[in-house]
Amino acid sequence: MQTNEQLITLCQELIKRPSLSGSEGDVASYIQQTMQKLGFDEVSIDAHGSVIGSIHGKAEGPAILMDGHIDTVGVENPQLWTYGPFEGRLVDGRIYGRGSSDMKGALSAMIVSAATFKKRTGGNFHGSIHVSGTVFEECFEGVSSRLVTERIKPDIVIVGEASSLSIKRGQRGRAEMVLQTFGKSCHSSNPQEGVNAVGAMLTLLPEILALEPPHHSVLGDGILVLTDIISSPYPGLSVVPESCKVTFDRRLLPGETEASILVPIQQVLDKHPAIEASVSVAEDSLCCYTGIGMSAKRFFPAWLLDEDHPLVQTAKKALPSSTLSHYSFCTNASHFCAEAGIPTIGYGPSDEKLAHTVDEYISVEQLSLALGGYLSLLDHLLL
């Protein structure tokens, strides 16, 4: 099978296997089998269910990890799609389906590029190539990647999230923050007997939402967006609510920590000592398809490489037609670069605006160009 046909078929087959976060087992097994057929030297599935394929050169050198997540968001209403979201239909040079852009197309290109590089070089290169298909990225950016890092110990990481084939040298991070107010429940016919937690929240919110976001000269504002609010008991039938909880999405800038992002909100709370309230970074526990639990705080830090960083400069040489920019969303590089300190770039096919959309697609042209781009990066990093 020709390389481009192989690439298209692999992308279609991955799309045909639904892989919601926590239910990636079928697609993980298919990727494992595919890597084995393509001649990867080692293929394994870790405790969380991420697939890792490795190819080893004949000489010592850097370990290059190419990472793409295998989980996708759901499909709310399949009837709105022109083609079935799990058909992987190829129409007019586009492959349609959930996960095509985010990010089964990029992962397909990474897998095929690694196998093609091995075949072209006969294994005569310095170092090793590793391709990871990670789980639960849509929920916990970078958390499952920690096991990949422990196993591979990469020297360089290439994240394949959609970049329209530009080189990404950073991203804002993401945190979910929970603000809760506490009151005293009573019958709503006698509200003076209780303390209304929603009323307390309404006192605090205008001041919190008016906080000026921090700013970074490259990555922009560390915005704070209210995404959810709920009172308890709910529904409140003739009862004054005893608690109210608000969730904020906070976009993070380099250097910000779990403690530092809470300070401005805590300062607002301190101005209202009569209101009982608390603020914290959200935590969650999820179950992987392997049966292993995964728990983490919803804090995924920002990262940024300097323009003159050796990896960025190498990427510019390998991809001379690619522009240099940064992601507007969060990726697994929150772990690889921000937590683990591993030099990381992003480079992937398709437009980030197509992620999570009805009629999500990836163009065959972008897939093919990404394959060539990954091969060029491997050439410059390992030969």
Coordinates of C-alpha atoms in Angstrom, one line a residue:
M1 CA 0.0 0.0 0.0
Q2 CA 1.3 3.5 -0.9
T3 CA 2.2 5.7 2.1
N4 CA -0.6 8.2 1.4
E5 CA -3.2 5.5 0.9
Q6 CA -2.0 3.9 4.1
L7 CA -2.3 7.2 5.9
I8 CA -5.9 7.8 4.7
T9 CA -7.0 4.3 5.6
L10 CA -5.5 4.5 9.1
C11 CA -7.2 7.8 9.8
Q12 CA -10.6 6.4 8.6
E13 CA -10.2 3.2 10.7
L14 CA -9.5 5.3 13.8
I15 CA -12.5 7.4 13.3
K16 CA -14.7 4.3 12.8
R17 CA -13.8 3.3 16.4
P18 CA -15.6 5.6 18.9
S19 CA -13.3 6.6 21.7
L20 CA -14.9 8.8 24.3
S21 CA -12.8 9.7 27.2
G22 CA -12.7 6.6 29.4
S23 CA -13.8 4.3 26.6
E24 CA -10.7 4.2 24.3
G25 CA -10.0 0.5 24.5
D26 CA -11.1 -0.5 21.0
V27 CA -9.1 2.2 19.2
A28 CA -6.1 1.6 21.5
S29 CA -6.1 -2.1 20.6
Y30 CA -6.3 -1.2 16.9
I31 CA -3.4 1.2 17.1
Q32 CA -1.4 -1.4 19.0
Q33 CA -2.0 -4.0 16.2
T34 CA -1.3 -1.4 13.5
M35 CA 2.1 -0.4 15.1
Q36 CA 3.1 -4.0 15.3
K37 CA 2.2 -4.6 11.6
L38 CA 4.2 -1.5 10.6
G39 CA 7.3 -2.8 12.3
F40 CA 7.6 -0.9 15.5
D41 CA 10.2 -2.5 17.7
E42 CA 8.1 -2.3 20.8
V43 CA 4.4 -1.7 21.4
S44 CA 2.7 -1.6 24.8
I45 CA -0.4 -0.3 26.6
D46 CA 0.2 1.3 30.0
A47 CA -1.9 1.1 33.1
H48 CA -4.1 4.1 32.1
G49 CA -4.6 2.6 28.6
S50 CA -2.3 4.8 26.5
V51 CA -0.6 3.1 23.6
I52 CA 3.2 3.6 23.2
G53 CA 5.1 2.4 20.1
S54 CA 8.9 2.6 19.9
I55 CA 11.5 2.4 17.1
H56 CA 15.2 2.3 18.1
G57 CA 18.1 3.5 16.0
K58 CA 21.4 1.8 15.7
A59 CA 23.3 4.6 17.4
E60 CA 22.9 6.5 20.6
G61 CA 20.9 9.7 20.5
P62 CA 17.9 11.6 21.7
A63 CA 14.5 10.0 22.5
I64 CA 11.9 11.8 20.4
L65 CA 8.3 11.4 21.5
M66 CA 5.4 12.3 19.2
D67 CA 2.2 12.5 21.2
G68 CA -1.5 12.5 20.2
H69 CA -4.5 11.8 22.3
I70 CA -6.9 9.0 21.3
D71 CA -10.0 10.2 23.2
T72 CA -12.6 12.4 21.7
V73 CA -15.6 14.5 22.9
G74 CA -19.0 13.1 22.3
V75 CA -21.6 13.6 19.6
E76 CA -24.7 15.3 21.0
N77 CA -26.9 14.9 17.9
P78 CA -25.7 12.6 15.1
Q79 CA -28.7 13.6 13.0
L80 CA -27.1 17.1 12.5
W81 CA -24.1 15.5 10.7
T82 CA -24.0 15.4 6.9
Y83 CA -22.2 12.1 7.2
G84 CA -22.2 9.7 10.1
P85 CA -19.8 10.9 12.8
F86 CA -18.1 7.4 13.0
E87 CA -18.1 6.5 9.3
G88 CA -14.8 8.1 8.4
R89 CA -16.3 9.1 5.0
L90 CA -13.9 10.5 2.4
V91 CA -15.6 13.2 0.3
D92 CA -14.0 15.7 -2.0
G93 CA -10.6 15.4 -0.4
R94 CA -11.9 15.6 3.2
I95 CA -12.2 12.8 5.8
Y96 CA -15.3 13.5 8.0
G97 CA -15.9 12.2 11.5
R98 CA -15.5 12.8 15.2
G99 CA -11.9 13.0 16.1
S100 CA -10.7 13.6 12.5
S101 CA -9.1 16.9 13.4
D102 CA -8.9 16.4 17.1
M103 CA -6.8 14.4 16.7
K104 CA -6.9 11.0 15.0
G105 CA -5.6 12.5 11.7
A106 CA -2.4 13.8 13.3
L107 CA -1.8 10.6 15.3
S108 CA -2.2 8.6 12.0
A109 CA 0.4 10.8 10.4
M110 CA 2.8 10.4 13.4
I111 CA 2.4 6.6 13.3
V112 CA 3.0 6.3 9.5
S113 CA 5.9 8.8 9.6
A114 CA 7.7 6.8 12.3
A115 CA 7.3 3.6 10.4
T116 CA 8.3 5.3 7.1
F117 CA 11.4 6.8 8.7
K118 CA 12.5 3.4 10.0
K119 CA 12.0 1.9 6.5
R120 CA 13.8 4.7 4.7
T121 CA 16.8 4.7 7.1
G122 CA 17.0 1.0 7.7
G123 CA 17.3 1.9 11.4
N124 CA 20.6 3.8 10.7
F125 CA 19.8 6.8 12.8
H126 CA 20.8 8.2 16.2
G127 CA 18.4 7.8 19.1
S128 CA 14.8 6.5 19.2
I129 CA 11.3 7.4 18.0
H130 CA 8.3 7.0 20.2
V131 CA 4.6 7.6 19.4
S132 CA 2.1 7.8 22.2
G133 CA -1.7 7.6 21.8
T134 CA -2.8 9.0 25.2
V135 CA -6.1 8.7 27.0
F136 CA -8.3 11.2 28.8
E137 CA -6.7 14.3 27.3
E138 CA -10.2 15.9 26.8
C139 CA -10.7 15.8 30.6
F140 CA -7.2 15.9 32.1
E141 CA -4.7 17.5 29.8
G142 CA -1.3 15.9 30.5
V143 CA -2.3 13.6 33.4
S144 CA -2.1 10.3 31.5
S145 CA 1.1 11.6 29.8
R146 CA 2.9 11.4 33.1
L147 CA 3.1 7.6 32.8
V148 CA 4.4 8.0 29.2
T149 CA 7.2 10.3 30.4
E150 CA 8.1 7.8 33.2
R151 CA 8.4 5.0 30.6
I152 CA 10.1 6.8 27.7
K153 CA 12.0 9.6 29.4
P154 CA 11.9 11.7 26.2
D155 CA 14.4 14.4 25.4
I156 CA 12.1 16.1 22.9
V157 CA 8.3 16.1 22.5
I158 CA 6.2 16.9 19.4
V159 CA 2.5 17.4 20.2
G160 CA 0.3 16.9 17.2
E161 CA -2.7 19.0 18.1
A162 CA -4.1 20.9 15.2
S163 CA -1.9 23.9 14.3
S164 CA -2.7 24.4 10.6
L165 CA 0.9 23.1 10.1
S166 CA 2.4 26.1 12.0
I167 CA 5.0 25.5 14.7
K168 CA 3.6 26.1 18.2
R169 CA 6.1 27.1 20.9
G170 CA 3.7 27.6 23.8
Q171 CA 0.2 27.7 25.1
R172 CA -1.9 29.2 28.0
G173 CA -2.7 26.6 30.7
R174 CA -6.1 25.9 32.2
A175 CA -7.5 25.6 35.7
E176 CA -11.0 25.1 37.1
M177 CA -11.7 27.0 40.2
V178 CA -14.6 26.5 42.6
L179 CA -16.1 29.2 44.7
Q180 CA -18.6 28.2 47.3
T181 CA -20.7 30.3 49.6
F182 CA -22.5 28.9 52.7
G183 CA -25.7 30.0 54.3
K184 CA -28.5 28.7 56.5
S185 CA -31.5 27.0 55.1
C186 CA -35.0 27.9 56.1
H187 CA -38.6 28.1 54.6
S188 CA -38.7 30.8 51.9
S189 CA -41.8 32.3 53.6
N190 CA -39.6 33.4 56.4
P191 CA -36.3 34.2 54.7
Q192 CA -35.2 36.3 57.7
E193 CA -34.7 33.1 59.6
G194 CA -31.9 31.9 57.4
V195 CA -28.9 33.1 55.4
N196 CA -29.3 33.0 51.6
A197 CA -26.1 31.5 50.1
V198 CA -27.1 32.7 46.6
G199 CA -27.5 36.3 47.9
A200 CA -24.0 36.0 49.3
M201 CA -22.7 34.8 46.0
L202 CA -24.3 37.7 44.2
T203 CA -22.4 40.1 46.5
L204 CA -19.1 38.5 45.7
L205 CA -19.4 37.8 42.0
P206 CA -19.4 41.4 40.6
E207 CA -16.1 42.1 42.4
I208 CA -14.5 38.8 41.3
L209 CA -15.6 39.2 37.6
A210 CA -14.3 42.8 37.7
L211 CA -10.7 41.6 38.6
E212 CA -8.2 42.6 35.9
P213 CA -6.7 39.5 34.3
P214 CA -2.9 39.2 34.3
H215 CA -1.3 39.6 30.9
H216 CA 1.5 38.0 29.0
S217 CA 3.2 39.7 26.0
V218 CA 3.0 36.5 23.9
L219 CA 0.2 34.4 25.2
G220 CA -2.3 37.2 26.1
D221 CA -4.6 37.4 29.0
G222 CA -5.1 35.0 31.9
I223 CA -8.9 35.3 31.6
L224 CA -11.4 34.2 34.2
V225 CA -14.8 32.9 32.8
L226 CA -17.8 31.8 34.9
T227 CA -18.9 28.5 33.4
D228 CA -21.4 27.1 36.0
I229 CA -23.5 28.1 39.0
I230 CA -25.8 26.0 41.1
S231 CA -27.5 26.3 44.5
S232 CA -28.3 23.6 47.0
P233 CA -30.8 22.2 47.6
Y234 CA -31.8 22.1 44.0
P235 CA -34.4 22.6 42.9
G236 CA -35.2 25.0 45.7
L237 CA -38.8 24.3 46.6
S238 CA -39.9 26.9 49.1
V239 CA -36.5 26.8 50.7
V240 CA -33.7 29.3 51.1
P241 CA -30.5 27.8 49.6
E242 CA -27.9 26.8 52.1
S243 CA -25.0 26.7 49.6
C244 CA -24.1 28.1 46.2
K245 CA -21.2 26.9 44.0
V246 CA -19.7 28.6 41.0
T247 CA -17.1 27.2 38.7
F248 CA -14.6 29.4 36.8
D249 CA -12.4 28.5 33.9
R250 CA -9.1 30.3 34.4
R251 CA -6.6 30.5 31.5
L252 CA -3.1 30.3 33.0
L253 CA 0.1 32.1 32.1
P254 CA 3.7 31.0 32.6
G255 CA 4.8 31.0 36.2
E256 CA 1.3 30.9 37.7
T257 CA 0.7 28.3 40.4
E258 CA -2.3 26.7 42.1
A259 CA -1.7 29.0 45.1
S260 CA -1.1 32.2 43.1
I261 CA -4.3 32.1 41.1
L262 CA -6.4 31.8 44.2
V263 CA -4.9 34.9 45.8
P264 CA -7.0 37.6 44.0
I265 CA -10.3 35.8 44.8
Q266 CA -9.3 35.2 48.4
Q267 CA -8.6 38.9 48.7
V268 CA -12.2 39.6 47.7
L269 CA -13.5 37.1 50.2
D270 CA -11.4 38.7 52.9
K271 CA -13.2 42.0 52.3
H272 CA -16.5 40.3 53.3
P273 CA -15.8 38.6 56.6
A274 CA -19.6 38.2 57.3
I275 CA -19.9 35.9 54.2
E276 CA -18.8 32.3 54.8
A277 CA -17.1 31.3 51.6
S278 CA -14.2 29.3 50.2
V279 CA -12.3 29.0 46.9
S280 CA -10.1 26.2 45.6
V281 CA -8.9 24.4 42.5
A282 CA -11.3 21.7 41.4
E283 CA -10.4 18.1 41.8
D284 CA -11.9 15.1 40.0
S285 CA -11.6 11.3 39.8
L286 CA -12.2 9.3 36.7
C287 CA -11.9 5.6 35.7
C288 CA -9.8 4.6 32.7
Y289 CA -11.0 1.8 30.4
T290 CA -8.4 -0.4 32.0
G291 CA -10.2 -0.2 35.3
I292 CA -7.5 2.0 36.9
G293 CA -8.6 5.2 38.6
M294 CA -7.2 8.6 37.7
S295 CA -7.4 11.5 40.2
A296 CA -6.0 15.0 39.7
K297 CA -6.5 18.6 40.4
R298 CA -7.8 20.5 37.4
F299 CA -4.7 22.6 37.1
F300 CA -2.8 22.3 33.8
P301 CA 0.1 24.9 33.6
A302 CA 1.2 27.1 30.7
W303 CA 4.4 26.8 28.8
L304 CA 6.5 28.8 26.4
L305 CA 9.8 28.2 24.6
D306 CA 11.9 31.2 23.6
E307 CA 12.1 31.8 19.8
D308 CA 15.8 31.1 20.0
H309 CA 15.4 27.8 21.8
P310 CA 17.4 25.1 19.9
L311 CA 14.3 23.0 19.3
V312 CA 12.4 25.9 17.9
Q313 CA 15.3 26.8 15.6
T314 CA 15.6 23.2 14.5
A315 CA 11.9 23.0 13.8
K316 CA 12.1 26.2 11.7
K317 CA 14.9 24.6 9.6
A318 CA 12.9 21.4 9.2
L319 CA 9.7 23.3 8.4
P320 CA 10.8 26.4 6.5
S321 CA 7.3 27.3 5.2
S322 CA 5.7 27.0 8.7
T323 CA 5.0 30.1 10.7
L324 CA 5.7 30.4 14.4
S325 CA 2.9 30.9 16.9
H326 CA 1.2 29.4 20.0
Y327 CA -1.9 27.4 20.8
S328 CA -5.0 29.2 22.1
F329 CA -6.1 26.0 24.0
C330 CA -4.6 23.5 26.4
T331 CA -2.7 20.4 25.4
N332 CA -0.7 17.5 26.9
A333 CA 2.3 19.8 26.7
S334 CA 1.1 21.2 30.1
H335 CA 2.7 18.1 31.4
F336 CA 5.5 17.5 29.0
C337 CA 7.0 21.0 28.9
A338 CA 5.5 22.9 32.0
E339 CA 5.6 20.0 34.5
A340 CA 8.4 17.8 33.3
G341 CA 10.5 20.5 31.7
I342 CA 11.0 18.6 28.4
P343 CA 11.5 20.9 25.3
T344 CA 8.3 20.6 23.4
I345 CA 6.7 22.0 20.2
G346 CA 3.3 21.6 18.7
Y347 CA 2.8 20.8 15.0
G348 CA -0.2 19.2 13.5
P349 CA -2.6 19.1 10.5
S350 CA -6.0 20.9 10.3
D351 CA -7.5 24.0 11.8
E352 CA -8.1 24.1 15.6
K353 CA -11.5 25.6 14.9
L354 CA -12.8 22.3 13.5
A355 CA -12.3 20.5 16.8
H356 CA -15.5 19.4 18.6
T357 CA -17.7 20.7 15.8
V358 CA -20.6 19.1 13.8
D359 CA -19.2 17.8 10.5
E360 CA -15.6 17.8 11.9
Y361 CA -13.2 16.9 9.1
I362 CA -9.6 16.9 8.1
S363 CA -8.3 17.4 4.6
V364 CA -6.2 14.8 2.9
E365 CA -3.9 17.5 1.8
Q366 CA -3.2 18.6 5.4
L367 CA -2.7 15.0 6.4
S368 CA -0.2 14.4 3.6
L369 CA 1.7 17.6 4.4
A370 CA 1.8 16.7 8.1
L371 CA 3.3 13.4 7.2
G372 CA 6.0 15.1 5.3
G373 CA 6.5 17.6 8.1
Y374 CA 7.0 14.9 10.7
L375 CA 9.5 13.1 8.5
S376 CA 11.5 16.3 8.1
L377 CA 11.5 16.9 11.8
L378 CA 12.8 13.4 12.4
D379 CA 15.5 13.9 9.7
H380 CA 16.7 17.1 11.4
L381 CA 16.5 15.6 15.0
L382 CA 18.0 12.1 14.4
L383 CA 20.2 12.1 11.3

